[in-house]
Short mmCIF file of N, CA and C and ligand atoms in Angstrom, two decimals:
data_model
loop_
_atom_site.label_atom_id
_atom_site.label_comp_id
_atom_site.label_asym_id
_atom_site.label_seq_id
_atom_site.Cartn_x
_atom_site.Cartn_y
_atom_site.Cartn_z
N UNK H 153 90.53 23.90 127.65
CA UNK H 153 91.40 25.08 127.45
C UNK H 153 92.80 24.80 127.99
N UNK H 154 93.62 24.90 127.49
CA UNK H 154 95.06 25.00 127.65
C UNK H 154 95.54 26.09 128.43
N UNK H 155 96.46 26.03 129.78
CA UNK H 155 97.08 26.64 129.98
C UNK H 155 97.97 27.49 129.80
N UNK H 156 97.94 29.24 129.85
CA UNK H 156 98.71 29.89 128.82
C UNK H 156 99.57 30.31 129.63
N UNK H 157 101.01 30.30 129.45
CA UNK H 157 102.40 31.03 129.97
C UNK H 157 103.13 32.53 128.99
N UNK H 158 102.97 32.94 129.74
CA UNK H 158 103.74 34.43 129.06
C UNK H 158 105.10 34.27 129.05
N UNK H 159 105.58 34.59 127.94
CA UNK H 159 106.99 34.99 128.16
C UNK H 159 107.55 36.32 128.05
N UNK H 160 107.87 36.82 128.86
CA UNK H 160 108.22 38.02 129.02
C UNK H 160 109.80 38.64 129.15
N UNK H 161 110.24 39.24 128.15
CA UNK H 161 111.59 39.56 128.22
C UNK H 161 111.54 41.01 128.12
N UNK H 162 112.68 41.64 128.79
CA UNK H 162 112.82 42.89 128.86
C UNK H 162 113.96 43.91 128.19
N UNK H 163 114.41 44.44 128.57
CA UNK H 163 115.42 45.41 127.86
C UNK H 163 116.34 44.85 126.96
N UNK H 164 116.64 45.22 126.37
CA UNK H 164 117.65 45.22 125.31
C UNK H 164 117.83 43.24 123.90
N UNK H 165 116.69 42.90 125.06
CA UNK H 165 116.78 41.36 124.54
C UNK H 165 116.05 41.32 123.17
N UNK H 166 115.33 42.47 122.72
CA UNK H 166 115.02 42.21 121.09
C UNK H 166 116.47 41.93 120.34
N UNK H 167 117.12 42.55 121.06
CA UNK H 167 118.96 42.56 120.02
C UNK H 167 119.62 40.90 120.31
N UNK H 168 119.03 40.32 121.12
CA UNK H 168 119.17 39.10 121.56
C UNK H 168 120.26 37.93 120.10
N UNK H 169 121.00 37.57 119.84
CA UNK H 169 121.49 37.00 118.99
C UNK H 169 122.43 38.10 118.57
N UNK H 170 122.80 39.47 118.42
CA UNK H 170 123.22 40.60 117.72
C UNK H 170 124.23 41.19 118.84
N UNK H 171 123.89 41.68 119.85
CA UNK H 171 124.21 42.19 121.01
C UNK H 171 124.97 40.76 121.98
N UNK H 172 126.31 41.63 121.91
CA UNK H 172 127.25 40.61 122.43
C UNK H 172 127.14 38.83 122.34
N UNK H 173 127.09 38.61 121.40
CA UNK H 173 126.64 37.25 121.18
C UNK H 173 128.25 36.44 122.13
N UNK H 174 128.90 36.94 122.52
CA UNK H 174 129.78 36.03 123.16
C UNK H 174 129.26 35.42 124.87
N UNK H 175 128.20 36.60 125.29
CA UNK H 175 127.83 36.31 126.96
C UNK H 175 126.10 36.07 126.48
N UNK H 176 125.55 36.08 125.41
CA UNK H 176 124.07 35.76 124.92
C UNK H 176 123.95 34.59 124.73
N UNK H 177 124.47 34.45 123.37
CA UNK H 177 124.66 33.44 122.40
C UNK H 177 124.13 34.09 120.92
N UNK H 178 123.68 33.25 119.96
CA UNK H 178 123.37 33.80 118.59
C UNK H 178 122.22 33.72 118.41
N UNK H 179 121.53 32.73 119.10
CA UNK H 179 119.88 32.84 119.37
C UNK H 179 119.67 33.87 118.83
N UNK H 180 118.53 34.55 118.18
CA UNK H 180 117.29 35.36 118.06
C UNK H 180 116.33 34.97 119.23
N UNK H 181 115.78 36.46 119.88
CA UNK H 181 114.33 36.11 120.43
C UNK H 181 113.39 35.54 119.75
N UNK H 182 113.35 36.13 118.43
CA UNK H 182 112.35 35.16 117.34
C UNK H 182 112.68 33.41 117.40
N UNK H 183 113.43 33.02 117.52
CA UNK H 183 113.81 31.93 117.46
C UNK H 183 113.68 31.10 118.94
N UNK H 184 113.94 31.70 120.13
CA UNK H 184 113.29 31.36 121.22
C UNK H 184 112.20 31.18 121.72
N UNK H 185 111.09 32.41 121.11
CA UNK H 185 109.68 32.36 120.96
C UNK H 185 109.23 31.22 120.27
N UNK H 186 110.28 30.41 119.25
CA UNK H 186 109.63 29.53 118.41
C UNK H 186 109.83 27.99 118.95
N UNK H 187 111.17 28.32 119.20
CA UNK H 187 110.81 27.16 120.19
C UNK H 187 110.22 26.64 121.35
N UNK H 188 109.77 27.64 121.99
CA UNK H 188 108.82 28.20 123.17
C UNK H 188 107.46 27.11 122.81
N UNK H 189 107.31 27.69 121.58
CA UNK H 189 105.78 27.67 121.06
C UNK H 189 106.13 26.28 120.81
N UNK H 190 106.50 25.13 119.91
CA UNK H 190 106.97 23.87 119.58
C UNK H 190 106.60 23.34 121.12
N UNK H 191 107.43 23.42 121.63
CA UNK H 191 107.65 22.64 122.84
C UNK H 191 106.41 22.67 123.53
N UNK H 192 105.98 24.34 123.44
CA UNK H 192 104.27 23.85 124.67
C UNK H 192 103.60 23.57 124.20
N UNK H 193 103.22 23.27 123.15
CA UNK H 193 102.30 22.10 122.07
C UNK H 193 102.43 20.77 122.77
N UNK H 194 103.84 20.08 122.62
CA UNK H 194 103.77 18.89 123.38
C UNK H 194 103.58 18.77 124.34
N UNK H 195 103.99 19.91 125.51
CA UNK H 195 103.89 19.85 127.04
C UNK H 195 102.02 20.51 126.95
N UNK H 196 101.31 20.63 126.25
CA UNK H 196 99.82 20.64 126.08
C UNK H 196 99.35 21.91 126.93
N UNK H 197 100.52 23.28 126.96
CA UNK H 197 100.46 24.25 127.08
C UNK H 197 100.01 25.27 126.03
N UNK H 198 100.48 26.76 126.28
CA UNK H 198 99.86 27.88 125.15
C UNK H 198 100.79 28.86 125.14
N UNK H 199 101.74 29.25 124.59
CA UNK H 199 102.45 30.36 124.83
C UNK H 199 102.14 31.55 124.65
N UNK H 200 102.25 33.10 124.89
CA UNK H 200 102.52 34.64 124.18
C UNK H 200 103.89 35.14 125.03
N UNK H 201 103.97 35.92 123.88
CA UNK H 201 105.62 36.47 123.91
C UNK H 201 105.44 37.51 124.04
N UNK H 202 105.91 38.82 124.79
CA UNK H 202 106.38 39.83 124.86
C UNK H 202 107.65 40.09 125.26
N UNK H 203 107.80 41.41 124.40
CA UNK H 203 109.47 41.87 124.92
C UNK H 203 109.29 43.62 125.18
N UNK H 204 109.86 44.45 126.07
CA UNK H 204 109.55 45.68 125.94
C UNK H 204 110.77 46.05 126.20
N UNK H 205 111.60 47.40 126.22
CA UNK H 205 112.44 48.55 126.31
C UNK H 205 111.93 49.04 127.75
N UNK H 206 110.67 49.08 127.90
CA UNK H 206 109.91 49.91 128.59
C UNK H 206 109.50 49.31 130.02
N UNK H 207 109.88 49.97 131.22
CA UNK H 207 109.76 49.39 132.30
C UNK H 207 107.89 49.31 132.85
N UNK H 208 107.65 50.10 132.29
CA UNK H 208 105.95 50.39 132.37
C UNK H 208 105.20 49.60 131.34
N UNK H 209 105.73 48.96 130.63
CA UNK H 209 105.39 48.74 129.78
C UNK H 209 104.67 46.92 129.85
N UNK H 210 106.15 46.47 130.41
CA UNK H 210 106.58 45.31 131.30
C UNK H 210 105.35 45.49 132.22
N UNK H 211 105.60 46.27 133.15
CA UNK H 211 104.54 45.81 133.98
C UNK H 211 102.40 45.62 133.90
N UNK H 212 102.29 46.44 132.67
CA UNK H 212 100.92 46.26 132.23
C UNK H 212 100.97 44.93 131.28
N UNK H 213 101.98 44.16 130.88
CA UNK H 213 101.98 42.56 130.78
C UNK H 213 101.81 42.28 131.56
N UNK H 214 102.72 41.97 132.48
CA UNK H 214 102.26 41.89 133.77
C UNK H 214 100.93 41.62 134.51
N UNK H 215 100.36 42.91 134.51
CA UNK H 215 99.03 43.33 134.88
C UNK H 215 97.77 42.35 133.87
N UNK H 216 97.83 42.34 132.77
CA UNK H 216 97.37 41.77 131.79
C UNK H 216 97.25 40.12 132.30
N UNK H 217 98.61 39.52 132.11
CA UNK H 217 98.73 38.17 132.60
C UNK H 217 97.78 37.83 133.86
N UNK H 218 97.26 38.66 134.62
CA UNK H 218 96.78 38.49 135.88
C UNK H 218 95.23 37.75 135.44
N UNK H 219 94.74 37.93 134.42
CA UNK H 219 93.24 37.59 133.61
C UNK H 219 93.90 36.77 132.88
N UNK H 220 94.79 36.91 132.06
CA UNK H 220 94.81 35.22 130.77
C UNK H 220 96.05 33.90 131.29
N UNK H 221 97.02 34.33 132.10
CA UNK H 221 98.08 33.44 132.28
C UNK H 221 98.11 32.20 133.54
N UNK H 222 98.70 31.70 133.48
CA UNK H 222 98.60 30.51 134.40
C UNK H 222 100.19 30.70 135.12
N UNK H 223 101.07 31.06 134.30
CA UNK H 223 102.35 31.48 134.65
C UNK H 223 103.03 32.42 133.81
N UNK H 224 104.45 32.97 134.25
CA UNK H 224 105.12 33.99 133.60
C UNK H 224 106.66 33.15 133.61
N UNK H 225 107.47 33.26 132.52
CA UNK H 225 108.40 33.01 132.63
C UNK H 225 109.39 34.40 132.03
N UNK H 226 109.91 35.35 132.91
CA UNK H 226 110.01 36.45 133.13
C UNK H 226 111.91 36.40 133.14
N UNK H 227 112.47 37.31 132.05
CA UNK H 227 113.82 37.54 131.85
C UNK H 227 113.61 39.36 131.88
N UNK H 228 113.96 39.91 133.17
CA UNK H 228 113.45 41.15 133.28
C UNK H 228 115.04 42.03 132.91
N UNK H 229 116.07 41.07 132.23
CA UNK H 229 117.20 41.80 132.17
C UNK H 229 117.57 42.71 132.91
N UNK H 230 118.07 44.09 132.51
CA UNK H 230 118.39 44.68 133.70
C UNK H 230 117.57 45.24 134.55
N UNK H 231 116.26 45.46 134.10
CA UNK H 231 115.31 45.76 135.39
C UNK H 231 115.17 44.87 136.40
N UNK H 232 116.03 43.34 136.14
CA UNK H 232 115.75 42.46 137.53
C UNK H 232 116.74 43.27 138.51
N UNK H 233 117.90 43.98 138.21
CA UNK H 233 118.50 44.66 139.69
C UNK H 233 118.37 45.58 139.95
N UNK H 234 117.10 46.46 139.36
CA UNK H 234 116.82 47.77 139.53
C UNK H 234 115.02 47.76 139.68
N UNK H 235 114.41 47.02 139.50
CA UNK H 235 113.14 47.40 139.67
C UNK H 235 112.19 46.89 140.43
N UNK H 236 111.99 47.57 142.02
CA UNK H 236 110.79 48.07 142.53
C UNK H 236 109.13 47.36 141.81
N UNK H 237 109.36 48.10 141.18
CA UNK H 237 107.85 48.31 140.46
C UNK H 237 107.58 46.82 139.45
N UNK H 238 108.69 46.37 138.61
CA UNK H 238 108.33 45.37 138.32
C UNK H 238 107.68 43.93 139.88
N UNK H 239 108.85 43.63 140.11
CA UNK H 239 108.90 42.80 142.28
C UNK H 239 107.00 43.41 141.86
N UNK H 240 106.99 44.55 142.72
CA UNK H 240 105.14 44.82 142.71
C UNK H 240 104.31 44.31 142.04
N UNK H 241 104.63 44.81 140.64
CA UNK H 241 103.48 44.05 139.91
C UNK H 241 103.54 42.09 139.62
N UNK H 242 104.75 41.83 140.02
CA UNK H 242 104.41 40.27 140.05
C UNK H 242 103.77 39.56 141.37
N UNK H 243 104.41 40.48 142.57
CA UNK H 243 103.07 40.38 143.53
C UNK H 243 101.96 39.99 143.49
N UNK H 244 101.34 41.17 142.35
CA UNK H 244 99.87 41.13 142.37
C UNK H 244 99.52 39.91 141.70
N UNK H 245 100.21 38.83 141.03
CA UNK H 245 100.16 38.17 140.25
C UNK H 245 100.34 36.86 140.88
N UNK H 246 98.84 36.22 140.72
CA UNK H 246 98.72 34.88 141.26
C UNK H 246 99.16 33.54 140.98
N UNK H 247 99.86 33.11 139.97
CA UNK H 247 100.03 32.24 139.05
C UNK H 247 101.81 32.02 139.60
N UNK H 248 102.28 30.92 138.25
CA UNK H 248 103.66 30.63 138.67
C UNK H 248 104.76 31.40 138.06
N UNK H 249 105.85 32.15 138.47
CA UNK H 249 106.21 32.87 138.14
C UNK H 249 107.71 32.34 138.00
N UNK H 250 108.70 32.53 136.97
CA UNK H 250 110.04 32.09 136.53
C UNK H 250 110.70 32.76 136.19
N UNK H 251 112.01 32.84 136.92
CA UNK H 251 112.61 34.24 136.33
C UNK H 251 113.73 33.10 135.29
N UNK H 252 114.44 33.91 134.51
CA UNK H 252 115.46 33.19 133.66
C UNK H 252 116.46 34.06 133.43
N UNK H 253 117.89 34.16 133.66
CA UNK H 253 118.75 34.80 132.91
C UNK H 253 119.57 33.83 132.07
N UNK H 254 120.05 34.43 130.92
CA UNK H 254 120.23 33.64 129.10
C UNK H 254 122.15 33.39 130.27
N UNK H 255 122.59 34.25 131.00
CA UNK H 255 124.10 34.30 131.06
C UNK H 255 124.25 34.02 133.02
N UNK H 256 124.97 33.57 133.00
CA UNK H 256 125.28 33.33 134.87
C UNK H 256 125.55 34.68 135.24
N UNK H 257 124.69 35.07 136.17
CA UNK H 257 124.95 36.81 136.28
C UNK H 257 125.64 36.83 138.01
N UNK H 258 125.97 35.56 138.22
CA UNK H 258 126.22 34.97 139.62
C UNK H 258 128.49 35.41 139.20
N UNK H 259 128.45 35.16 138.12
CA UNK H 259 129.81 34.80 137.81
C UNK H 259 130.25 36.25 136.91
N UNK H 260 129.29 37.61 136.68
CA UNK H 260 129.28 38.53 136.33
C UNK H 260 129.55 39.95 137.25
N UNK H 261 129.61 41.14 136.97
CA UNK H 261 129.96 41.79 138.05
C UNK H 261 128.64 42.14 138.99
N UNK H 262 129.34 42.84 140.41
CA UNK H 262 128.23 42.32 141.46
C UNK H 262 127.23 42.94 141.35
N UNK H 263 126.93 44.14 140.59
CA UNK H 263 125.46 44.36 140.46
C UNK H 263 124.95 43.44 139.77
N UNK H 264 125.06 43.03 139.16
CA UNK H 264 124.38 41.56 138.30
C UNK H 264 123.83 40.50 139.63
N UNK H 265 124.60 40.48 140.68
CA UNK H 265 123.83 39.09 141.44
C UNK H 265 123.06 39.94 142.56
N UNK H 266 122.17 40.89 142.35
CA UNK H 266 120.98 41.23 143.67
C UNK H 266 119.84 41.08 142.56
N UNK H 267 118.80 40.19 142.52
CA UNK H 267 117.79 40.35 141.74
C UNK H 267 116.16 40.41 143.01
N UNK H 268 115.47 42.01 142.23
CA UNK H 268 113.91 42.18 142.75
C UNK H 268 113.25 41.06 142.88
N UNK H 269 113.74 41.16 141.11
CA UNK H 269 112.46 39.62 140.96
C UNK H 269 112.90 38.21 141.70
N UNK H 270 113.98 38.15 142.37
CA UNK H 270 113.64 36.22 142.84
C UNK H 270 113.22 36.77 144.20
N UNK H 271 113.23 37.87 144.25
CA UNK H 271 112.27 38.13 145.83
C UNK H 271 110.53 37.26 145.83
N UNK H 272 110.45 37.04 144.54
CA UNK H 272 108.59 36.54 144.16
C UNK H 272 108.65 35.72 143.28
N UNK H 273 110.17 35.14 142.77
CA UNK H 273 110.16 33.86 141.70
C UNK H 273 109.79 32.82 142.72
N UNK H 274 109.31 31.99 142.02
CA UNK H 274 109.32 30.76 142.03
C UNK H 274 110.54 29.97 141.62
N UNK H 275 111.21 30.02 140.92
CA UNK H 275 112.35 29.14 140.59
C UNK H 275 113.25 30.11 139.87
N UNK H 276 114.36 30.13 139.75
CA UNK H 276 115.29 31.08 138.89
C UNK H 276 116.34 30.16 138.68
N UNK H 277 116.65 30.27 137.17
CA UNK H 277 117.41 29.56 136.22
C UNK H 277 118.03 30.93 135.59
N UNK H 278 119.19 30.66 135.70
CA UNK H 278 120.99 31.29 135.30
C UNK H 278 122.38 30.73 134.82
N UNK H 279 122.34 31.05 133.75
CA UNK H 279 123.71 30.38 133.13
C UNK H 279 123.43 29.05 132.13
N UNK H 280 122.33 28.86 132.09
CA UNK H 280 121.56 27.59 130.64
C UNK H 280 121.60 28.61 129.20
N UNK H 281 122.21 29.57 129.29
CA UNK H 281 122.30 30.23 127.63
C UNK H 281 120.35 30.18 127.47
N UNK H 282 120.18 30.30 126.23
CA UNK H 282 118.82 30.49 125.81
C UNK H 282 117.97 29.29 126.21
N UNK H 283 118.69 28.21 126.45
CA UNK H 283 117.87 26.56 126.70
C UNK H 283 117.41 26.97 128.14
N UNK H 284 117.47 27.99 129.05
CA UNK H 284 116.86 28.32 129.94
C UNK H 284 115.22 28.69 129.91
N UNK H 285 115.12 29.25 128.89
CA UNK H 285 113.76 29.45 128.53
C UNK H 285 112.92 28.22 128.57
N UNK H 286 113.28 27.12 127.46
CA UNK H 286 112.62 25.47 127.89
C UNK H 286 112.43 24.86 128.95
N UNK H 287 114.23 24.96 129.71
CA UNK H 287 113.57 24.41 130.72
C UNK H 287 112.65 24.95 131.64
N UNK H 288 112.50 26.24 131.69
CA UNK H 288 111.67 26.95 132.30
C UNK H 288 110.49 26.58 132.15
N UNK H 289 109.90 26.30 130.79
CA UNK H 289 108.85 26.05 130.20
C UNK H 289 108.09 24.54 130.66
N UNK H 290 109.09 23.75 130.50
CA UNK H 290 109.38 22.03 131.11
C UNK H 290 108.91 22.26 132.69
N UNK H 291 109.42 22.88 133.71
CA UNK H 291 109.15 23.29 134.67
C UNK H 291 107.73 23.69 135.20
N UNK H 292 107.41 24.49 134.11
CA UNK H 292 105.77 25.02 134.09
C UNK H 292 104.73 23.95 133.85
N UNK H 293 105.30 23.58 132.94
CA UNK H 293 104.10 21.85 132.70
C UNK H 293 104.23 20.93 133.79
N UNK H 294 105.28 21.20 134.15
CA UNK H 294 105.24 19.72 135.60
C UNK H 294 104.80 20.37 137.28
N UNK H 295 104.50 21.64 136.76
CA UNK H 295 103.73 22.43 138.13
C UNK H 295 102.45 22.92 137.61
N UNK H 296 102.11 23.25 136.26
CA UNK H 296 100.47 23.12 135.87
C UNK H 296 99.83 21.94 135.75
N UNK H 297 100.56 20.99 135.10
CA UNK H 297 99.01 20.14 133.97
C UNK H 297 99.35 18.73 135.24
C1 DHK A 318 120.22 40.01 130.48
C2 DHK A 318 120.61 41.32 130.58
O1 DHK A 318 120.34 42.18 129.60
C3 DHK A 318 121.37 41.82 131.73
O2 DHK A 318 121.07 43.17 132.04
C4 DHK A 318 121.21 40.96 132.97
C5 DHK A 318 120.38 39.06 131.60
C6 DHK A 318 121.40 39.49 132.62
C7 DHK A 318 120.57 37.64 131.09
O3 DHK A 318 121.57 36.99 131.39
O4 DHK A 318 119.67 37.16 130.39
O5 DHK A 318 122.11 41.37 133.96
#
């Protein structure tokens, strides 16, 4: 059985490629998911993708991942500087956990640089545009298999 990694993106990133493509890029999430999937074939991984609007929503992935995942590679957009409850539910979550932002949120305004989630990342990658997701992924194979 292959090791499965979630990818989990949050607010507003379905518009991902559409929505300000100057601090995104033109990527599609569809198109990230696909290369997601390509790549953990070779790295002899398993991917699933989720994306939600929904902060509750996020976290019963979350919750879920706790039975099928081995890791999360987690772009909680703006719920990474606002959410409590997400931080919690990755807590509960035993596996390797990756946060990713698509834009340097270090070089953005200052609510952008307090993030919940690297309170419980494992590694956080910022400012790689969408190729953050791979290497994230690259990362996961050389700490699973
Ligand atoms: C995406 C968002 O939607 C923002 O709310 C975050 C993050 C940054 C990103 O760079 O991927 O502040």
């Amino acid at each position: 059985m292959t090791k499965q990694i979630l990818i989990l993106n949050g607010p507003n990133l379905n518009l991902l490629g559409k929505r300000q493509p100057e601090i995104y890029g033109h990527d599609t999430l569809e198109d990230v998911v696909a290369n997601c999937s390509v790549l953990a074939e070779e790295l002899g991984l398993t991917v699933t993708a989720a994306q939600s609007n929904h902060e509750g929503d996020i976290i019963d992935q979350i919750h879920s991942a706790r039975d099928t995942a081995a890791g999360i590679i987690i772009n909680p957009a703006a719920f990474t500087h606002t959410s409590v409850a997400i931080l919690d539910a990755l807590n509960a979550f035993d596996g390797i956990v990756l946060e990713v932002h698509i834009s340097n949120v270090h070089k953005r305004e200052s609510f952008r640089h307090q993030s919940y989630v690297s309170l419980r990342a494992d590694g956080v990658i910022a400012g790689f545009g969408v190729e953050g997701y791979t290497l994230a992924l690259r990362r996961m194979a050389s700490v699973l298999t």
